[in-house]
Amino acid sequence: MPFGIRDGKLIHISDLSINERGLNCNCVCPKCGEKLIAKMGDIRKHHFSHFNDKCDYALETSIHLFAKEVLEQYKKIVLPELILKYSVNFNKLSDFDSNTYINPLELRTISIVKEQELTFDKVDIEERIDNIIPDIVLYKNNIPIIVEIAVTNFVSTRKKDKIRKLGISAIEIDLHDYNFFDKEKLKNAVIYETKCKKWIFNRKEVMHKKKIIEENKKNVRNNVEEEYTFPSFKNKKNTSNDDYKDPFDKEYICVICNKRTKNWGIRFGDGITCLCNNKECEKKICGKIYKLLTLL
């Protein structure tokens, strides 16, 4: 273990002198409070070890304390970029969480959050917010950002769902591949590196998703109207196109086979989509009409 506690202060093994080896380190475990031994031999990497029985989660707790200490001292963190990938066919929020293959021709991307350095005012560790206890909470102008530290345990799906319901932006910092005994590299990972960070939830992402859904619905509606609708002419005298009939004449042109019909029409805005009694025509238009109606 790389860290111990002495006089309420977090101590890294590299902070000790050779004279503080063994029990002379006067350190205790950050998790259970039991005595630690500073093992500083010539063969193995220097580390702390429990004097008696070792406890679970000591490493995880010590890394959380270190991250909090670093963030409290420097009051800044570099946030990763957040890129949203979506299809032009997405029409509900659950589509964004689907693993369904997206045709490259339909793939769109948008950068919601640019990589940026955030300065903040306050840091809290393991403070309860509603029904969750985040590892760390940063406050900027009283607006919280949750920071989860992953060492051996990553954020569960259940906790992610709770964070989404709270509507608080949150990132996860994955430190499990880092050398915990290199204090400087660990500090740089917490503050500056972005390859180890990812967004669990971002409030802006939800707003962008809803906007995309509305735009997709509007595009589908416009496409269907353009392909399957002809204008309803308000002034019959100004109409010179013999292929179209004024809808009020009760005679229409089937949008599939172009035959004249006195069958029914479906109105979309200022236009009328009409269909003859041919079953094949019904089949061809069915898919488009159904898709539109499910989006409205």
mmCIF file of C-alpha atoms in Angstrom:
data_model
loop_
_atom_site.group_PDB
_atom_site.id
_atom_site.type_symbol
_atom_site.label_atom_id
_atom_site.label_comp_id
_atom_site.label_asym_id
_atom_site.label_seq_id
_atom_site.Cartn_x
_atom_site.Cartn_y
_atom_site.Cartn_z
ATOM 1 C CA MET A 1 0.000 0.000 0.000
ATOM 2 C CA PRO A 2 1.484 3.429 -0.936
ATOM 3 C CA PHE A 3 -0.235 5.587 1.703
ATOM 4 C CA GLY A 4 -0.634 5.801 5.455
ATOM 5 C CA ILE A 5 -2.076 8.332 7.904
ATOM 6 C CA ARG A 6 0.052 10.156 10.489
ATOM 7 C CA ASP A 7 -1.380 12.855 12.753
ATOM 8 C CA GLY A 8 -4.408 13.078 10.481
ATOM 9 C CA LYS A 9 -2.292 13.725 7.391
ATOM 10 C CA LEU A 10 -1.936 11.455 4.359
ATOM 11 C CA ILE A 11 1.662 10.216 4.011
ATOM 12 C CA HIS A 12 3.095 8.645 0.844
ATOM 13 C CA ILE A 13 5.779 6.001 1.324
ATOM 14 C CA SER A 14 8.186 8.182 -0.685
ATOM 15 C CA ASP A 15 7.793 10.966 1.915
ATOM 16 C CA LEU A 16 9.568 8.882 4.612
ATOM 17 C CA SER A 17 13.243 8.877 5.433
ATOM 18 C CA ILE A 18 15.153 5.636 5.951
ATOM 19 C CA ASN A 19 15.074 6.276 9.704
ATOM 20 C CA GLU A 20 11.275 6.047 9.632
ATOM 21 C CA ARG A 21 11.140 2.461 8.426
ATOM 22 C CA GLY A 22 9.132 -0.180 10.276
ATOM 23 C CA LEU A 23 6.937 1.008 13.133
ATOM 24 C CA ASN A 24 8.978 4.201 13.348
ATOM 25 C CA CYS A 25 6.764 5.593 10.597
ATOM 26 C CA ASN A 26 4.025 6.073 13.219
ATOM 27 C CA CYS A 27 1.393 5.613 10.515
ATOM 28 C CA VAL A 28 -2.005 3.944 10.598
ATOM 29 C CA CYS A 29 -4.256 2.519 7.891
ATOM 30 C CA PRO A 30 -6.493 5.118 6.175
ATOM 31 C CA LYS A 31 -9.399 2.648 6.289
ATOM 32 C CA CYS A 32 -9.283 0.689 9.540
ATOM 33 C CA GLY A 33 -6.926 2.818 11.652
ATOM 34 C CA GLU A 34 -4.613 -0.075 12.577
ATOM 35 C CA LYS A 35 -0.839 0.324 12.818
ATOM 36 C CA LEU A 36 1.232 0.171 9.644
ATOM 37 C CA ILE A 37 4.802 -0.905 9.022
ATOM 38 C CA ALA A 38 6.919 0.999 6.500
ATOM 39 C CA LYS A 39 8.777 -1.678 4.561
ATOM 40 C CA MET A 40 11.782 0.013 2.976
ATOM 41 C CA GLY A 41 14.192 -2.754 2.042
ATOM 42 C CA ASP A 42 16.632 -3.052 -0.843
ATOM 43 C CA ILE A 43 14.780 -5.739 -2.850
ATOM 44 C CA ARG A 44 11.068 -5.016 -2.979
ATOM 45 C CA LYS A 45 9.427 -1.700 -3.769
ATOM 46 C CA HIS A 46 8.933 0.413 -0.631
ATOM 47 C CA HIS A 47 5.397 0.134 0.736
ATOM 48 C CA PHE A 48 3.207 0.130 3.845
ATOM 49 C CA SER A 49 1.893 -3.079 5.318
ATOM 50 C CA HIS A 50 -0.492 -3.798 8.195
ATOM 51 C CA PHE A 51 1.231 -4.706 11.449
ATOM 52 C CA ASN A 52 -1.459 -7.303 12.162
ATOM 53 C CA ASP A 53 -4.277 -8.339 9.828
ATOM 54 C CA LYS A 54 -4.637 -6.362 6.623
ATOM 55 C CA CYS A 55 -8.041 -4.901 5.794
ATOM 56 C CA ASP A 56 -10.033 -4.724 2.592
ATOM 57 C CA TYR A 57 -10.440 -1.439 0.705
ATOM 58 C CA ALA A 58 -7.353 0.166 2.315
ATOM 59 C CA LEU A 59 -5.837 0.874 -1.111
ATOM 60 C CA GLU A 60 -9.088 2.235 -2.537
ATOM 61 C CA THR A 61 -9.630 4.507 0.474
ATOM 62 C CA SER A 62 -6.063 5.835 0.404
ATOM 63 C CA ILE A 63 -6.259 6.692 -3.325
ATOM 64 C CA HIS A 64 -9.562 8.505 -2.765
ATOM 65 C CA LEU A 65 -7.963 10.538 0.038
ATOM 66 C CA PHE A 66 -4.967 11.327 -2.163
ATOM 67 C CA ALA A 67 -7.176 12.483 -5.057
ATOM 68 C CA LYS A 68 -9.171 14.710 -2.689
ATOM 69 C CA GLU A 69 -5.980 16.158 -1.219
ATOM 70 C CA VAL A 70 -4.588 16.928 -4.690
ATOM 71 C CA LEU A 71 -7.833 18.533 -5.881
ATOM 72 C CA GLU A 72 -8.135 20.573 -2.684
ATOM 73 C CA GLN A 73 -4.585 21.837 -3.061
ATOM 74 C CA TYR A 74 -4.643 22.743 -6.755
ATOM 75 C CA LYS A 75 -8.353 23.615 -7.132
ATOM 76 C CA LYS A 76 -8.438 22.533 -10.780
ATOM 77 C CA ILE A 77 -9.048 19.524 -13.008
ATOM 78 C CA VAL A 78 -8.935 18.955 -16.765
ATOM 79 C CA LEU A 79 -12.257 17.542 -17.964
ATOM 80 C CA PRO A 80 -12.392 15.186 -20.966
ATOM 81 C CA GLU A 81 -14.183 15.922 -24.216
ATOM 82 C CA LEU A 82 -17.673 14.512 -24.576
ATOM 83 C CA ILE A 83 -18.643 13.441 -28.106
ATOM 84 C CA LEU A 84 -22.180 12.280 -28.825
ATOM 85 C CA LYS A 85 -22.636 9.746 -31.629
ATOM 86 C CA TYR A 86 -26.085 9.252 -33.099
ATOM 87 C CA SER A 87 -28.045 8.183 -36.150
ATOM 88 C CA VAL A 88 -30.404 10.270 -38.226
ATOM 89 C CA ASN A 89 -33.023 7.619 -37.369
ATOM 90 C CA PHE A 90 -32.872 8.070 -33.582
ATOM 91 C CA ASN A 91 -36.307 9.161 -32.376
ATOM 92 C CA LYS A 92 -36.299 8.362 -28.631
ATOM 93 C CA LEU A 93 -33.796 8.666 -25.766
ATOM 94 C CA SER A 94 -33.299 4.911 -25.429
ATOM 95 C CA ASP A 95 -31.882 4.824 -28.981
ATOM 96 C CA PHE A 96 -28.754 6.576 -27.727
ATOM 97 C CA ASP A 97 -28.072 3.754 -25.247
ATOM 98 C CA SER A 98 -28.621 1.029 -27.838
ATOM 99 C CA ASN A 99 -25.773 -1.094 -29.177
ATOM 100 C CA THR A 100 -27.532 -1.363 -32.511
ATOM 101 C CA TYR A 101 -25.229 -1.054 -35.513
ATOM 102 C CA ILE A 102 -25.367 2.388 -37.110
ATOM 103 C CA ASN A 103 -24.927 2.683 -40.849
ATOM 104 C CA PRO A 104 -21.819 4.864 -41.421
ATOM 105 C CA LEU A 105 -23.825 6.937 -43.901
ATOM 106 C CA GLU A 106 -26.315 7.754 -41.141
ATOM 107 C CA LEU A 107 -23.726 8.327 -38.390
ATOM 108 C CA ARG A 108 -23.476 11.826 -36.977
ATOM 109 C CA THR A 109 -21.223 13.204 -34.202
ATOM 110 C CA ILE A 110 -21.337 16.353 -32.129
ATOM 111 C CA SER A 111 -18.908 17.644 -29.486
ATOM 112 C CA ILE A 112 -20.975 18.560 -26.445
ATOM 113 C CA VAL A 113 -18.118 19.390 -24.067
ATOM 114 C CA LYS A 114 -14.653 20.406 -25.213
ATOM 115 C CA GLU A 115 -11.607 19.236 -23.266
ATOM 116 C CA GLN A 116 -11.125 22.022 -20.746
ATOM 117 C CA GLU A 117 -9.533 22.979 -17.464
ATOM 118 C CA LEU A 118 -12.072 23.622 -14.715
ATOM 119 C CA THR A 119 -11.238 25.624 -11.613
ATOM 120 C CA PHE A 120 -13.510 25.123 -8.615
ATOM 121 C CA ASP A 121 -14.163 26.495 -5.144
ATOM 122 C CA LYS A 122 -14.718 23.523 -2.845
ATOM 123 C CA VAL A 123 -14.100 19.769 -2.516
ATOM 124 C CA ASP A 124 -16.073 17.242 -0.450
ATOM 125 C CA ILE A 125 -15.273 13.544 -0.073
ATOM 126 C CA GLU A 126 -17.909 10.848 0.410
ATOM 127 C CA GLU A 127 -20.625 13.352 1.308
ATOM 128 C CA ARG A 128 -24.147 12.009 0.861
ATOM 129 C CA ILE A 129 -26.224 13.613 -1.883
ATOM 130 C CA ASP A 130 -29.803 12.395 -1.724
ATOM 131 C CA ASN A 131 -29.533 8.580 -1.987
ATOM 132 C CA ILE A 132 -25.900 8.239 -3.115
ATOM 133 C CA ILE A 133 -22.450 8.807 -1.590
ATOM 134 C CA PRO A 134 -20.061 10.032 -4.333
ATOM 135 C CA ASP A 135 -16.319 9.550 -3.908
ATOM 136 C CA ILE A 136 -15.625 13.259 -4.423
ATOM 137 C CA VAL A 137 -17.815 16.275 -5.172
ATOM 138 C CA LEU A 138 -16.384 19.459 -6.686
ATOM 139 C CA TYR A 139 -18.310 22.736 -6.405
ATOM 140 C CA LYS A 140 -18.081 25.606 -8.880
ATOM 141 C CA ASN A 141 -20.370 28.530 -7.976
ATOM 142 C CA ASN A 142 -22.362 26.082 -5.804
ATOM 143 C CA ILE A 143 -22.932 23.774 -8.803
ATOM 144 C CA PRO A 144 -21.708 20.218 -8.029
ATOM 145 C CA ILE A 145 -19.709 17.903 -10.262
ATOM 146 C CA ILE A 146 -19.303 14.324 -9.055
ATOM 147 C CA VAL A 147 -15.908 12.617 -9.396
ATOM 148 C CA GLU A 148 -15.749 8.836 -9.010
ATOM 149 C CA ILE A 149 -12.323 7.226 -8.521
ATOM 150 C CA ALA A 150 -11.905 3.720 -9.965
ATOM 151 C CA VAL A 151 -9.074 1.635 -8.532
ATOM 152 C CA THR A 152 -10.444 -1.877 -8.113
ATOM 153 C CA ASN A 153 -14.163 -1.106 -8.273
ATOM 154 C CA PHE A 154 -15.857 0.832 -11.054
ATOM 155 C CA VAL A 155 -19.134 2.742 -10.918
ATOM 156 C CA SER A 156 -22.047 0.314 -10.955
ATOM 157 C CA THR A 157 -24.990 0.590 -13.342
ATOM 158 C CA ARG A 158 -27.251 1.212 -10.366
ATOM 159 C CA LYS A 159 -25.163 4.159 -9.174
ATOM 160 C CA LYS A 160 -25.004 5.568 -12.711
ATOM 161 C CA ASP A 161 -28.808 5.476 -12.893
ATOM 162 C CA LYS A 162 -29.077 7.307 -9.571
ATOM 163 C CA ILE A 163 -26.653 9.987 -10.753
ATOM 164 C CA ARG A 164 -28.707 10.462 -13.950
ATOM 165 C CA LYS A 165 -31.893 10.835 -11.916
ATOM 166 C CA LEU A 166 -30.212 13.469 -9.738
ATOM 167 C CA GLY A 167 -29.205 15.334 -12.906
ATOM 168 C CA ILE A 168 -25.683 16.054 -11.626
ATOM 169 C CA SER A 169 -22.807 15.934 -14.110
ATOM 170 C CA ALA A 170 -20.250 13.258 -13.196
ATOM 171 C CA ILE A 171 -16.925 11.835 -14.400
ATOM 172 C CA GLU A 172 -15.018 8.680 -13.544
ATOM 173 C CA ILE A 173 -11.212 8.650 -13.204
ATOM 174 C CA ASP A 174 -9.777 5.206 -13.897
ATOM 175 C CA LEU A 175 -6.486 4.860 -11.991
ATOM 176 C CA HIS A 176 -6.184 1.064 -11.859
ATOM 177 C CA ASP A 177 -3.381 0.996 -14.493
ATOM 178 C CA TYR A 178 -1.272 3.641 -12.783
ATOM 179 C CA ASN A 179 1.743 3.158 -10.536
ATOM 180 C CA PHE A 180 0.416 4.171 -7.124
ATOM 181 C CA PHE A 181 3.950 4.397 -5.774
ATOM 182 C CA ASP A 182 4.839 7.214 -8.204
ATOM 183 C CA LYS A 183 3.253 10.145 -6.421
ATOM 184 C CA GLU A 184 3.930 12.702 -9.155
ATOM 185 C CA LYS A 185 2.437 10.606 -11.975
ATOM 186 C CA LEU A 186 -0.600 9.859 -9.840
ATOM 187 C CA LYS A 187 -1.088 13.572 -9.186
ATOM 188 C CA ASN A 188 -0.802 14.401 -12.899
ATOM 189 C CA ALA A 189 -3.358 11.711 -13.748
ATOM 190 C CA VAL A 190 -5.892 13.156 -11.290
ATOM 191 C CA ILE A 191 -5.470 16.742 -12.494
ATOM 192 C CA TYR A 192 -4.259 16.829 -16.081
ATOM 193 C CA GLU A 193 -4.642 13.562 -17.965
ATOM 194 C CA THR A 194 -7.873 12.869 -19.828
ATOM 195 C CA LYS A 195 -7.244 9.375 -21.218
ATOM 196 C CA CYS A 196 -8.152 7.987 -17.780
ATOM 197 C CA LYS A 197 -11.338 10.072 -17.495
ATOM 198 C CA LYS A 198 -14.797 9.595 -18.948
ATOM 199 C CA TRP A 199 -18.207 11.146 -18.477
ATOM 200 C CA ILE A 200 -20.727 9.099 -16.513
ATOM 201 C CA PHE A 201 -23.392 11.732 -17.047
ATOM 202 C CA ASN A 202 -23.522 15.283 -18.372
ATOM 203 C CA ARG A 203 -26.533 17.553 -18.103
ATOM 204 C CA LYS A 204 -25.859 19.143 -21.498
ATOM 205 C CA GLU A 205 -25.971 15.709 -23.145
ATOM 206 C CA VAL A 206 -29.645 15.216 -22.286
ATOM 207 C CA MET A 207 -30.576 18.590 -23.798
ATOM 208 C CA HIS A 208 -28.668 17.786 -26.993
ATOM 209 C CA LYS A 209 -30.318 14.358 -27.274
ATOM 210 C CA LYS A 210 -33.804 15.851 -26.996
ATOM 211 C CA LYS A 211 -32.934 18.466 -29.612
ATOM 212 C CA ILE A 212 -31.627 15.774 -31.990
ATOM 213 C CA ILE A 213 -34.797 13.699 -31.535
ATOM 214 C CA GLU A 214 -37.008 16.667 -32.406
ATOM 215 C CA GLU A 215 -34.905 17.480 -35.470
ATOM 216 C CA ASN A 216 -35.049 13.862 -36.646
ATOM 217 C CA LYS A 217 -38.824 13.790 -36.244
ATOM 218 C CA LYS A 218 -39.149 17.036 -38.170
ATOM 219 C CA ASN A 219 -36.956 15.710 -40.981
ATOM 220 C CA VAL A 220 -38.976 12.493 -41.276
ATOM 221 C CA ARG A 221 -42.215 14.480 -41.291
ATOM 222 C CA ASN A 222 -40.901 16.793 -44.020
ATOM 223 C CA ASN A 223 -39.609 13.878 -46.109
ATOM 224 C CA VAL A 224 -42.944 12.061 -45.983
ATOM 225 C CA GLU A 225 -44.860 15.216 -46.831
ATOM 226 C CA GLU A 226 -42.541 15.955 -49.755
ATOM 227 C CA GLU A 227 -42.675 12.425 -51.184
ATOM 228 C CA TYR A 228 -46.325 11.546 -50.616
ATOM 229 C CA THR A 229 -48.190 14.870 -50.664
ATOM 230 C CA PHE A 230 -49.286 17.346 -53.284
ATOM 231 C CA PRO A 231 -50.441 20.889 -52.478
ATOM 232 C CA SER A 232 -54.071 21.726 -51.911
ATOM 233 C CA PHE A 233 -54.661 24.558 -54.337
ATOM 234 C CA LYS A 234 -56.665 27.338 -52.756
ATOM 235 C CA ASN A 235 -57.177 29.168 -56.058
ATOM 236 C CA LYS A 236 -58.225 26.725 -58.756
ATOM 237 C CA LYS A 237 -57.913 29.354 -61.492
ATOM 238 C CA ASN A 238 -54.164 29.679 -60.827
ATOM 239 C CA THR A 239 -53.583 25.971 -61.261
ATOM 240 C CA SER A 240 -52.244 24.988 -64.671
ATOM 241 C CA ASN A 241 -50.933 21.495 -63.866
ATOM 242 C CA ASP A 242 -53.385 18.964 -65.331
ATOM 243 C CA ASP A 243 -51.823 16.129 -63.325
ATOM 244 C CA TYR A 244 -53.215 17.491 -60.062
ATOM 245 C CA LYS A 245 -56.789 18.080 -58.959
ATOM 246 C CA ASP A 246 -58.030 20.459 -56.372
ATOM 247 C CA PRO A 247 -58.733 18.383 -53.230
ATOM 248 C CA PHE A 248 -62.145 19.992 -52.934
ATOM 249 C CA ASP A 249 -63.136 18.369 -56.255
ATOM 250 C CA LYS A 250 -63.183 15.032 -54.362
ATOM 251 C CA GLU A 251 -61.005 13.470 -57.028
ATOM 252 C CA TYR A 252 -57.376 12.706 -56.262
ATOM 253 C CA ILE A 253 -54.319 11.098 -57.807
ATOM 254 C CA CYS A 254 -52.906 8.043 -56.060
ATOM 255 C CA VAL A 255 -49.414 8.921 -54.850
ATOM 256 C CA ILE A 256 -48.157 5.419 -55.703
ATOM 257 C CA CYS A 257 -49.598 4.478 -59.096
ATOM 258 C CA ASN A 258 -50.672 7.997 -60.266
ATOM 259 C CA LYS A 259 -54.172 6.804 -61.186
ATOM 260 C CA ARG A 260 -57.127 9.074 -60.572
ATOM 261 C CA THR A 261 -59.229 8.029 -57.640
ATOM 262 C CA LYS A 262 -62.128 9.223 -55.537
ATOM 263 C CA ASN A 263 -60.838 7.240 -52.603
ATOM 264 C CA TRP A 264 -59.884 8.650 -49.199
ATOM 265 C CA GLY A 265 -57.021 11.037 -48.417
ATOM 266 C CA ILE A 266 -54.834 11.649 -45.365
ATOM 267 C CA ARG A 267 -54.070 15.281 -44.658
ATOM 268 C CA PHE A 268 -50.569 16.481 -43.675
ATOM 269 C CA GLY A 269 -50.568 20.221 -43.030
ATOM 270 C CA ASP A 270 -51.680 21.941 -46.244
ATOM 271 C CA GLY A 271 -51.394 18.818 -48.377
ATOM 272 C CA ILE A 272 -53.385 15.631 -48.948
ATOM 273 C CA THR A 273 -51.941 12.178 -49.376
ATOM 274 C CA CYS A 274 -54.350 9.927 -51.227
ATOM 275 C CA LEU A 275 -54.406 6.276 -52.121
ATOM 276 C CA CYS A 276 -56.448 4.101 -54.490
ATOM 277 C CA ASN A 277 -57.977 0.717 -53.643
ATOM 278 C CA ASN A 278 -55.011 -1.231 -54.987
ATOM 279 C CA LYS A 279 -53.530 -3.446 -52.245
ATOM 280 C CA GLU A 280 -50.013 -3.071 -53.616
ATOM 281 C CA CYS A 281 -50.247 0.701 -53.267
ATOM 282 C CA GLU A 282 -51.330 0.283 -49.670
ATOM 283 C CA LYS A 283 -48.314 -1.927 -48.908
ATOM 284 C CA LYS A 284 -45.829 0.504 -50.438
ATOM 285 C CA ILE A 285 -47.032 3.534 -48.521
ATOM 286 C CA CYS A 286 -47.719 1.693 -45.269
ATOM 287 C CA GLY A 287 -44.135 1.710 -43.988
ATOM 288 C CA LYS A 288 -43.630 5.427 -44.526
ATOM 289 C CA ILE A 289 -46.983 6.430 -43.057
ATOM 290 C CA TYR A 290 -46.509 4.152 -40.029
ATOM 291 C CA LYS A 291 -43.055 5.554 -39.331
ATOM 292 C CA LEU A 292 -44.361 9.096 -39.475
ATOM 293 C CA LEU A 293 -47.347 8.432 -37.224
ATOM 294 C CA THR A 294 -45.150 6.775 -34.574
ATOM 295 C CA LEU A 295 -42.959 9.873 -34.448
ATOM 296 C CA LEU A 296 -45.743 12.451 -34.184
#
